């Protein structure tokens, strides 16, 4: 009685909807209760209680379903059949509802039937119990509906593949014909309601989806004709469409199902007139479109072989594609795609299909038109329409596959010419823009050697009306056709003029399109644009400052593509020219004696972004630097050194500067060595002052690149970096929680990985090593996959270090390294093991288990006795909601046996069992008790 009252109190919390903490506590209590053994009896009492509140009855039914799925092992085998009887009795009691309780009980019985081989006549027993009384038939239909769904989808039920196949065959396959006969009786029973008929259809659909219905038997049953008749019923239409689509899908093996197909197709074609009769009812058209599209996709080979019989299906789908409701149109797209792919494999195309795809192309271009009043669209509606235009663009590519790109482009070209032939005041921009968009969409299908359609398109672009939407579309056509332009460089000059004019357009989308066009033109035509580089430099110096940063960045990227195509010496000289425009601004700002404005600093940030994109595109010149770069490294670093010392406290500046430095290290290669100690000193000083992770990130890259160098000054810089950054991290973690500085921790751990790999003597022999070890454990407490992986890699690399395995090839310092590792593990091992197990059963990424196994195995080998003393208290700290006590106890036994017998590889199996149990518990808890 106490447990019932506690349960009712927890459920009452949800009815009152109090604060979040109370809801979470109640939810957690209910989940723990569902795991308990007493839940079986408590929920049985609640289900059979007349005065239990509705929420309690629903929770009891949900709990039965949950426990049948997860906890059937808690029930004594002798009580399994009585449990079945209990559930059936409850279902009889609730035959009038609520429906939610009926559904949960049916799911529970379905799950039990799968796991209870001794219940060999489950379906027949349910039919006998509920199938003869009209009042309980809806309950039977609900059970028969969820049975195949539960067997197919509830993969959490613990049965083997062989057990599943055996029980599924006995529960479904062996009963399919009887169920079909039963549904035939119910669908036409005297006095049957449309509610029950809908239930019959829903049930029939689930058995079709499960693949348990023999279509030839179905076609001979009364259900077959009734499905088509139901399409005229307002109440049955939707469920009849669902059944018919699944039936057609089930006949996809056309050679095996031709007799059934011969019955289906005439009836489907007979629905074609309904498209005109029902055109004012979008929902009816949607259902009919689904039927025709399913028939078209499934029977496309028959459509091609026997067009005289099957082509009306294509015509019907064409009508659906032309329907003005754009929510319905895409239902037809998969058909057109698959049919085009099939036609594309044939040597010739029948005229009927050519005309069908020509009509489709016209329809799609018409759908591409923006509404006359675009101001009437909400922001979301406009975004949705733009996204859908790209989907329609894919269907235009299907048209190209059948008709040829040249034909399709000329059709779109003709539409524009027709519009332009009229008086200017009678032309809407939509008439021009939609075919332009179509041309852009079809660009991927264009032959790069085309000399017919594309030249005509390129020639008329400059003469198009000067409307921002038209100019935007035309610029994006240039972007799409740059590979063709590369083969036809005579067009480059006027394209550059058109693009340049686009930058001056006040419409921001037009200028953005101009930036994109310039980028792709320079990327694909870079060899032809080398002579235009002075013009581009002039454009930058005169117009660049007027552009918004996104457009300006694209111009720099475009220029970088051209530079990348130049001979090395000239490329280096050009890079120097463009870079020093930016570097001179940085130098000037650094030297200012008066404070600079936020806008000035933002402009410097933009310059750094532009420099970064140039360096990224151009890349390194190789081991031997060209002459213009040979003496630049120290000069450039002096500019950055002064700049960082003054502006390191600005987060965006720190991020952008270090990204540029990263490319600088790549560009200058070994020449960077002359400034590397100074760079590391500035980075660690800046990190100490700001706590910004970017300074650790670039420092780690430098250690990774030059860690093998023996220069004493550089090695001293490495040691200073390691110790000073560790001290700063320790200080940060004393004032901030790890969750507040995940980026700093990640770059710090990545730095440690580099130091450990490249300079292990500094790593292990420094007084900072124990501090770094402890600080890195903080990373294991966060839900941050990249950081957790990095920290686990670090601990694995430490605990599997070569120095811990004595051999004749070890360095003289190996004993010192091993001593340092053992000393830190003696002190921190208990906490490390705690973090590892807590993360393993908690929030560690799924793919991290192998690393945890590796760390644990090393700990078992090196610290056997200590590990066995650490484990009991660590396991006790793990929440039982995360992993049951019996699983924790078994894990302790497994690890103890592995250690005591020296079979350390068996630690792996203990870890895997613990991990699987925790994941099972987590999956179960992901579903709130009241949402199952």
PDB file of C-alpha atoms in Angstrom, residues 102-320:
ATOM      1  CA  UNK A 102      -5.591  -0.739 -24.604  1.00  0.00           C
ATOM      2  CA  UNK A 103      -2.582   0.020 -26.831  1.00  0.00           C
ATOM      3  CA  UNK A 104      -0.053  -0.404 -24.015  1.00  0.00           C
ATOM      4  CA  UNK A 105      -1.606  -3.691 -22.898  1.00  0.00           C
ATOM      5  CA  UNK A 106      -1.636  -4.978 -26.491  1.00  0.00           C
ATOM      6  CA  UNK A 107       2.044  -4.078 -26.818  1.00  0.00           C
ATOM      7  CA  UNK A 108       2.801  -5.867 -23.575  1.00  0.00           C
ATOM      8  CA  UNK A 109       0.949  -9.005 -24.720  1.00  0.00           C
ATOM      9  CA  UNK A 110       2.732  -8.879 -28.097  1.00  0.00           C
ATOM     10  CA  UNK A 111       6.136  -8.663 -26.422  1.00  0.00           C
ATOM     11  CA  UNK A 112       5.210 -11.481 -24.066  1.00  0.00           C
ATOM     12  CA  UNK A 113       4.029 -13.685 -26.939  1.00  0.00           C
ATOM     13  CA  UNK A 114       7.406 -13.253 -28.631  1.00  0.00           C
ATOM     14  CA  UNK A 115       9.244 -14.409 -25.493  1.00  0.00           C
ATOM     15  CA  UNK A 116       6.847 -17.176 -24.437  1.00  0.00           C
ATOM     16  CA  UNK A 117       7.255 -20.254 -26.676  1.00  0.00           C
ATOM     17  CA  UNK A 118       4.898 -22.292 -24.487  1.00  0.00           C
ATOM     18  CA  UNK A 119       2.084 -19.969 -25.587  1.00  0.00           C
ATOM     19  CA  UNK A 120       1.921 -21.672 -28.957  1.00  0.00           C
ATOM     20  CA  UNK A 121      -1.519 -20.433 -30.035  1.00  0.00           C
ATOM     21  CA  UNK A 122      -1.281 -16.780 -29.014  1.00  0.00           C
ATOM     22  CA  UNK A 123      -3.076 -15.260 -32.018  1.00  0.00           C
ATOM     23  CA  UNK A 124      -5.798 -17.914 -32.049  1.00  0.00           C
ATOM     24  CA  UNK A 125      -6.325 -17.464 -28.310  1.00  0.00           C
ATOM     25  CA  UNK A 126      -6.722 -13.701 -28.697  1.00  0.00           C
ATOM     26  CA  UNK A 127      -9.176 -14.195 -31.569  1.00  0.00           C
ATOM     27  CA  UNK A 128     -11.247 -16.604 -29.473  1.00  0.00           C
ATOM     28  CA  UNK A 129     -11.215 -14.276 -26.473  1.00  0.00           C
ATOM     29  CA  UNK A 130     -12.014 -10.983 -28.220  1.00  0.00           C
ATOM     30  CA  UNK A 131     -13.150 -11.794 -31.759  1.00  0.00           C
ATOM     31  CA  UNK A 132     -16.710 -13.010 -31.314  1.00  0.00           C
ATOM     32  CA  UNK A 133     -18.189 -10.147 -29.278  1.00  0.00           C
ATOM     33  CA  UNK A 134     -18.728  -6.955 -31.360  1.00  0.00           C
ATOM     34  CA  UNK A 135     -17.897  -4.916 -28.260  1.00  0.00           C
ATOM     35  CA  UNK A 136     -14.408  -6.414 -27.999  1.00  0.00           C
ATOM     36  CA  UNK A 137     -13.561  -6.678 -31.712  1.00  0.00           C
ATOM     37  CA  UNK A 138     -11.853  -3.231 -31.665  1.00  0.00           C
ATOM     38  CA  UNK A 139      -9.540  -4.583 -28.932  1.00  0.00           C
ATOM     39  CA  UNK A 140      -8.656  -7.593 -31.090  1.00  0.00           C
ATOM     40  CA  UNK A 141      -8.020  -5.342 -34.092  1.00  0.00           C
ATOM     41  CA  UNK A 142      -5.718  -3.196 -31.993  1.00  0.00           C
ATOM     42  CA  UNK A 143      -3.765  -6.266 -30.871  1.00  0.00           C
ATOM     43  CA  UNK A 144      -3.496  -7.586 -34.436  1.00  0.00           C
ATOM     44  CA  UNK A 145      -2.330  -4.118 -35.545  1.00  0.00           C
ATOM     45  CA  UNK A 146       0.474  -3.711 -33.015  1.00  0.00           C
ATOM     46  CA  UNK A 147       1.645  -7.353 -33.074  1.00  0.00           C
ATOM     47  CA  UNK A 148       3.628  -7.178 -36.360  1.00  0.00           C
ATOM     48  CA  UNK A 149       4.808  -3.651 -35.530  1.00  0.00           C
ATOM     49  CA  UNK A 150       6.105  -4.668 -32.097  1.00  0.00           C
ATOM     50  CA  UNK A 151       7.805  -7.777 -33.418  1.00  0.00           C
ATOM     51  CA  UNK A 152       9.523  -5.795 -36.171  1.00  0.00           C
ATOM     52  CA  UNK A 153      10.460  -2.608 -34.323  1.00  0.00           C
ATOM     53  CA  UNK A 154      11.065  -3.405 -30.655  1.00  0.00           C
ATOM     54  CA  UNK A 155      14.654  -4.569 -30.962  1.00  0.00           C
ATOM     55  CA  UNK A 156      15.138  -4.208 -27.202  1.00  0.00           C
ATOM     56  CA  UNK A 157      13.269  -7.443 -26.493  1.00  0.00           C
ATOM     57  CA  UNK A 158      16.006  -9.918 -25.493  1.00  0.00           C
ATOM     58  CA  UNK A 159      15.602 -12.817 -27.938  1.00  0.00           C
ATOM     59  CA  UNK A 160      18.193 -14.392 -30.228  1.00  0.00           C
ATOM     60  CA  UNK A 161      17.880 -14.206 -34.001  1.00  0.00           C
ATOM     61  CA  UNK A 162      16.885 -17.855 -34.173  1.00  0.00           C
ATOM     62  CA  UNK A 163      14.266 -17.423 -31.447  1.00  0.00           C
ATOM     63  CA  UNK A 164      12.914 -14.361 -33.231  1.00  0.00           C
ATOM     64  CA  UNK A 165      12.619 -16.145 -36.570  1.00  0.00           C
ATOM     65  CA  UNK A 166      10.872 -19.111 -34.986  1.00  0.00           C
ATOM     66  CA  UNK A 167       8.370 -17.102 -32.945  1.00  0.00           C
ATOM     67  CA  UNK A 168       7.742 -14.591 -35.734  1.00  0.00           C
ATOM     68  CA  UNK A 169       6.882 -17.415 -38.110  1.00  0.00           C
ATOM     69  CA  UNK A 170       4.487 -18.946 -35.582  1.00  0.00           C
ATOM     70  CA  UNK A 171       2.852 -15.668 -34.577  1.00  0.00           C
ATOM     71  CA  UNK A 172       2.635 -13.972 -37.972  1.00  0.00           C
ATOM     72  CA  UNK A 173       3.260 -16.185 -40.988  1.00  0.00           C
ATOM     73  CA  UNK A 174       1.252 -19.130 -39.677  1.00  0.00           C
ATOM     74  CA  UNK A 175      -1.739 -16.891 -38.917  1.00  0.00           C
ATOM     75  CA  UNK A 176      -1.660 -14.502 -41.897  1.00  0.00           C
ATOM     76  CA  UNK A 177      -4.400 -16.205 -43.918  1.00  0.00           C
ATOM     77  CA  UNK A 178      -6.664 -16.539 -40.912  1.00  0.00           C
ATOM     78  CA  UNK A 179      -6.181 -12.854 -40.094  1.00  0.00           C
ATOM     79  CA  UNK A 180      -7.004 -11.975 -43.715  1.00  0.00           C
ATOM     80  CA  UNK A 181     -10.216 -14.018 -43.528  1.00  0.00           C
ATOM     81  CA  UNK A 182     -11.115 -12.411 -40.215  1.00  0.00           C
ATOM     82  CA  UNK A 183     -10.600  -8.882 -41.576  1.00  0.00           C
ATOM     83  CA  UNK A 184     -12.735  -9.782 -44.618  1.00  0.00           C
ATOM     84  CA  UNK A 185     -15.564 -10.784 -42.272  1.00  0.00           C
ATOM     85  CA  UNK A 186     -15.293  -7.641 -40.142  1.00  0.00           C
ATOM     86  CA  UNK A 187     -15.077  -5.194 -43.071  1.00  0.00           C
ATOM     87  CA  UNK A 188     -18.495  -6.247 -44.391  1.00  0.00           C
ATOM     88  CA  UNK A 189     -20.221  -7.353 -41.194  1.00  0.00           C
ATOM     89  CA  UNK A 190     -23.788  -6.237 -40.680  1.00  0.00           C
ATOM     90  CA  UNK A 191     -23.935  -2.945 -38.809  1.00  0.00           C
ATOM     91  CA  UNK A 192     -20.190  -2.382 -39.025  1.00  0.00           C
ATOM     92  CA  UNK A 193     -19.137   1.217 -38.405  1.00  0.00           C
ATOM     93  CA  UNK A 194     -16.592   3.208 -40.401  1.00  0.00           C
ATOM     94  CA  UNK A 195     -14.501   3.355 -37.227  1.00  0.00           C
ATOM     95  CA  UNK A 196     -14.127  -0.417 -37.232  1.00  0.00           C
ATOM     96  CA  UNK A 197     -13.593  -0.447 -41.012  1.00  0.00           C
ATOM     97  CA  UNK A 198     -10.767   2.057 -40.594  1.00  0.00           C
ATOM     98  CA  UNK A 199      -9.309  -0.180 -37.907  1.00  0.00           C
ATOM     99  CA  UNK A 200      -9.474  -3.092 -40.332  1.00  0.00           C
ATOM    100  CA  UNK A 201      -7.563  -1.100 -42.939  1.00  0.00           C
ATOM    101  CA  UNK A 202      -4.937   0.040 -40.448  1.00  0.00           C
ATOM    102  CA  UNK A 203      -4.469  -3.548 -39.285  1.00  0.00           C
ATOM    103  CA  UNK A 204      -4.290  -4.833 -42.853  1.00  0.00           C
ATOM    104  CA  UNK A 205      -1.628  -2.247 -43.680  1.00  0.00           C
ATOM    105  CA  UNK A 206       0.648  -3.362 -40.816  1.00  0.00           C
ATOM    106  CA  UNK A 207       0.466  -6.979 -42.000  1.00  0.00           C
ATOM    107  CA  UNK A 208       1.244  -5.858 -45.558  1.00  0.00           C
ATOM    108  CA  UNK A 209       4.231  -3.837 -44.323  1.00  0.00           C
ATOM    109  CA  UNK A 210       5.428  -6.880 -42.389  1.00  0.00           C
ATOM    110  CA  UNK A 211       5.417  -8.855 -45.648  1.00  0.00           C
ATOM    111  CA  UNK A 212       3.063 -11.448 -44.224  1.00  0.00           C
ATOM    112  CA  UNK A 213       0.198 -11.063 -46.717  1.00  0.00           C
ATOM    113  CA  UNK A 214       0.190 -13.239 -49.834  1.00  0.00           C
ATOM    114  CA  UNK A 215      -0.937 -10.736 -52.485  1.00  0.00           C
ATOM    115  CA  UNK A 216      -2.536 -13.436 -54.657  1.00  0.00           C
ATOM    116  CA  UNK A 217      -4.747 -14.542 -51.757  1.00  0.00           C
ATOM    117  CA  UNK A 218      -5.474 -10.926 -50.861  1.00  0.00           C
ATOM    118  CA  UNK A 219      -6.568 -10.192 -54.441  1.00  0.00           C
ATOM    119  CA  UNK A 220      -9.178 -12.973 -54.190  1.00  0.00           C
ATOM    120  CA  UNK A 221     -10.580 -11.752 -50.902  1.00  0.00           C
ATOM    121  CA  UNK A 222     -13.468  -9.283 -50.489  1.00  0.00           C
ATOM    122  CA  UNK A 223     -10.916  -6.848 -49.030  1.00  0.00           C
ATOM    123  CA  UNK A 224      -9.394  -6.230 -52.466  1.00  0.00           C
ATOM    124  CA  UNK A 225     -12.527  -4.789 -54.005  1.00  0.00           C
ATOM    125  CA  UNK A 226     -13.519  -2.997 -50.844  1.00  0.00           C
ATOM    126  CA  UNK A 227     -10.210  -1.064 -50.744  1.00  0.00           C
ATOM    127  CA  UNK A 228     -11.013   0.513 -54.122  1.00  0.00           C
ATOM    128  CA  UNK A 229     -14.657   1.120 -53.186  1.00  0.00           C
ATOM    129  CA  UNK A 230     -13.522   2.862 -49.990  1.00  0.00           C
ATOM    130  CA  UNK A 231     -11.735   5.527 -52.066  1.00  0.00           C
ATOM    131  CA  UNK A 232     -15.159   7.076 -52.648  1.00  0.00           C
ATOM    132  CA  UNK A 233     -15.817   7.301 -48.902  1.00  0.00           C
ATOM    133  CA  UNK A 234     -15.010  10.499 -47.038  1.00  0.00           C
ATOM    134  CA  UNK A 235     -14.323   8.562 -43.842  1.00  0.00           C
ATOM    135  CA  UNK A 236     -12.328   5.678 -45.313  1.00  0.00           C
ATOM    136  CA  UNK A 237     -10.350   7.428 -48.056  1.00  0.00           C
ATOM    137  CA  UNK A 238      -7.078   8.022 -46.162  1.00  0.00           C
ATOM    138  CA  UNK A 239      -6.764   4.535 -44.706  1.00  0.00           C
ATOM    139  CA  UNK A 240      -7.747   2.976 -48.049  1.00  0.00           C
ATOM    140  CA  UNK A 241      -4.964   4.959 -49.773  1.00  0.00           C
ATOM    141  CA  UNK A 242      -2.476   3.664 -47.201  1.00  0.00           C
ATOM    142  CA  UNK A 243      -3.515   0.060 -47.837  1.00  0.00           C
ATOM    143  CA  UNK A 244      -3.505   0.403 -51.617  1.00  0.00           C
ATOM    144  CA  UNK A 245      -0.023   1.965 -51.651  1.00  0.00           C
ATOM    145  CA  UNK A 246       1.325  -0.871 -49.506  1.00  0.00           C
ATOM    146  CA  UNK A 247      -0.413  -3.481 -51.684  1.00  0.00           C
ATOM    147  CA  UNK A 248       1.146  -2.002 -54.847  1.00  0.00           C
ATOM    148  CA  UNK A 249       4.530  -1.889 -53.118  1.00  0.00           C
ATOM    149  CA  UNK A 250       4.217  -5.551 -52.177  1.00  0.00           C
ATOM    150  CA  UNK A 251       3.854  -6.471 -55.867  1.00  0.00           C
ATOM    151  CA  UNK A 252       7.257  -4.995 -56.795  1.00  0.00           C
ATOM    152  CA  UNK A 253       8.500  -8.454 -57.827  1.00  0.00           C
ATOM    153  CA  UNK A 254       6.527  -8.004 -61.007  1.00  0.00           C
ATOM    154  CA  UNK A 255       7.229 -11.375 -62.617  1.00  0.00           C
ATOM    155  CA  UNK A 256       5.914 -13.175 -59.530  1.00  0.00           C
ATOM    156  CA  UNK A 257       2.879 -10.916 -59.164  1.00  0.00           C
ATOM    157  CA  UNK A 258       1.605 -10.339 -62.715  1.00  0.00           C
ATOM    158  CA  UNK A 259      -1.850 -11.851 -62.094  1.00  0.00           C
ATOM    159  CA  UNK A 260      -2.365  -9.466 -59.175  1.00  0.00           C
ATOM    160  CA  UNK A 261      -0.893  -6.527 -61.095  1.00  0.00           C
ATOM    161  CA  UNK A 262      -3.343  -7.204 -63.918  1.00  0.00           C
ATOM    162  CA  UNK A 263      -6.138  -6.763 -61.375  1.00  0.00           C
ATOM    163  CA  UNK A 264      -4.647  -3.665 -59.740  1.00  0.00           C
ATOM    164  CA  UNK A 265      -3.644  -1.566 -62.754  1.00  0.00           C
ATOM    165  CA  UNK A 266      -7.062  -1.215 -64.492  1.00  0.00           C
ATOM    166  CA  UNK A 267      -8.598  -0.154 -61.200  1.00  0.00           C
ATOM    167  CA  UNK A 268      -5.803   2.377 -60.594  1.00  0.00           C
ATOM    168  CA  UNK A 269      -6.128   3.811 -64.104  1.00  0.00           C
ATOM    169  CA  UNK A 270      -9.895   4.084 -63.533  1.00  0.00           C
ATOM    170  CA  UNK A 271      -9.097   6.582 -60.765  1.00  0.00           C
ATOM    171  CA  UNK A 272      -7.588   9.030 -63.260  1.00  0.00           C
ATOM    172  CA  UNK A 273     -10.847  10.982 -63.902  1.00  0.00           C
ATOM    173  CA  UNK A 274     -11.045  11.673 -60.163  1.00  0.00           C
ATOM    174  CA  UNK A 275      -8.085  14.061 -60.549  1.00  0.00           C
ATOM    175  CA  UNK A 276     -10.344  16.439 -62.452  1.00  0.00           C
ATOM    176  CA  UNK A 277     -13.464  15.759 -60.402  1.00  0.00           C
ATOM    177  CA  UNK A 278     -11.709  16.278 -57.064  1.00  0.00           C
ATOM    178  CA  UNK A 279      -9.351  19.121 -58.059  1.00  0.00           C
ATOM    179  CA  UNK A 280     -10.849  21.459 -55.458  1.00  0.00           C
ATOM    180  CA  UNK A 281      -9.975  19.016 -52.658  1.00  0.00           C
ATOM    181  CA  UNK A 282      -6.187  19.007 -52.098  1.00  0.00           C
ATOM    182  CA  UNK A 283      -6.323  16.133 -49.610  1.00  0.00           C
ATOM    183  CA  UNK A 284      -8.080  13.889 -52.133  1.00  0.00           C
ATOM    184  CA  UNK A 285      -5.537  14.860 -54.786  1.00  0.00           C
ATOM    185  CA  UNK A 286      -2.710  14.114 -52.348  1.00  0.00           C
ATOM    186  CA  UNK A 287      -4.037  10.588 -51.765  1.00  0.00           C
ATOM    187  CA  UNK A 288      -4.545   9.956 -55.481  1.00  0.00           C
ATOM    188  CA  UNK A 289      -1.038  11.302 -56.199  1.00  0.00           C
ATOM    189  CA  UNK A 290       0.375   8.815 -53.695  1.00  0.00           C
ATOM    190  CA  UNK A 291      -1.420   5.935 -55.425  1.00  0.00           C
ATOM    191  CA  UNK A 292      -0.356   6.920 -58.941  1.00  0.00           C
ATOM    192  CA  UNK A 293       3.232   7.660 -57.873  1.00  0.00           C
ATOM    193  CA  UNK A 294       3.511   4.316 -56.069  1.00  0.00           C
ATOM    194  CA  UNK A 295       2.120   2.512 -59.114  1.00  0.00           C
ATOM    195  CA  UNK A 296       4.466   4.413 -61.406  1.00  0.00           C
ATOM    196  CA  UNK A 297       7.574   3.669 -59.340  1.00  0.00           C
ATOM    197  CA  UNK A 298       6.689   0.013 -58.819  1.00  0.00           C
ATOM    198  CA  UNK A 299       5.627  -0.703 -62.410  1.00  0.00           C
ATOM    199  CA  UNK A 300       8.068   1.564 -64.304  1.00  0.00           C
ATOM    200  CA  UNK A 301       9.570  -1.368 -66.222  1.00  0.00           C
ATOM    201  CA  UNK A 302       6.088  -2.429 -67.295  1.00  0.00           C
ATOM    202  CA  UNK A 303       5.351   1.151 -68.313  1.00  0.00           C
ATOM    203  CA  UNK A 304       8.296   1.030 -70.709  1.00  0.00           C
ATOM    204  CA  UNK A 305       7.505  -2.464 -72.022  1.00  0.00           C
ATOM    205  CA  UNK A 306       3.731  -2.023 -72.422  1.00  0.00           C
ATOM    206  CA  UNK A 307       3.163   1.704 -72.837  1.00  0.00           C
ATOM    207  CA  UNK A 308      -0.214   1.189 -74.503  1.00  0.00           C
ATOM    208  CA  UNK A 309      -1.542  -0.296 -71.246  1.00  0.00           C
ATOM    209  CA  UNK A 310       0.439   1.512 -68.589  1.00  0.00           C
ATOM    210  CA  UNK A 311       1.058   5.008 -70.032  1.00  0.00           C
ATOM    211  CA  UNK A 312      -2.166   6.426 -68.519  1.00  0.00           C
ATOM    212  CA  UNK A 313      -0.395   6.098 -65.164  1.00  0.00           C
ATOM    213  CA  UNK A 314       2.322   8.450 -66.473  1.00  0.00           C
ATOM    214  CA  UNK A 315      -0.334  10.895 -67.679  1.00  0.00           C
ATOM    215  CA  UNK A 316      -2.004  10.828 -64.259  1.00  0.00           C
ATOM    216  CA  UNK A 317       1.302  11.476 -62.509  1.00  0.00           C
ATOM    217  CA  UNK A 318       1.896  14.371 -64.911  1.00  0.00           C
ATOM    218  CA  UNK A 319      -1.437  15.864 -63.847  1.00  0.00           C
ATOM    219  CA  UNK A 320      -0.419  15.530 -60.202  1.00  0.00           C
TER     220      UNK A 320
END
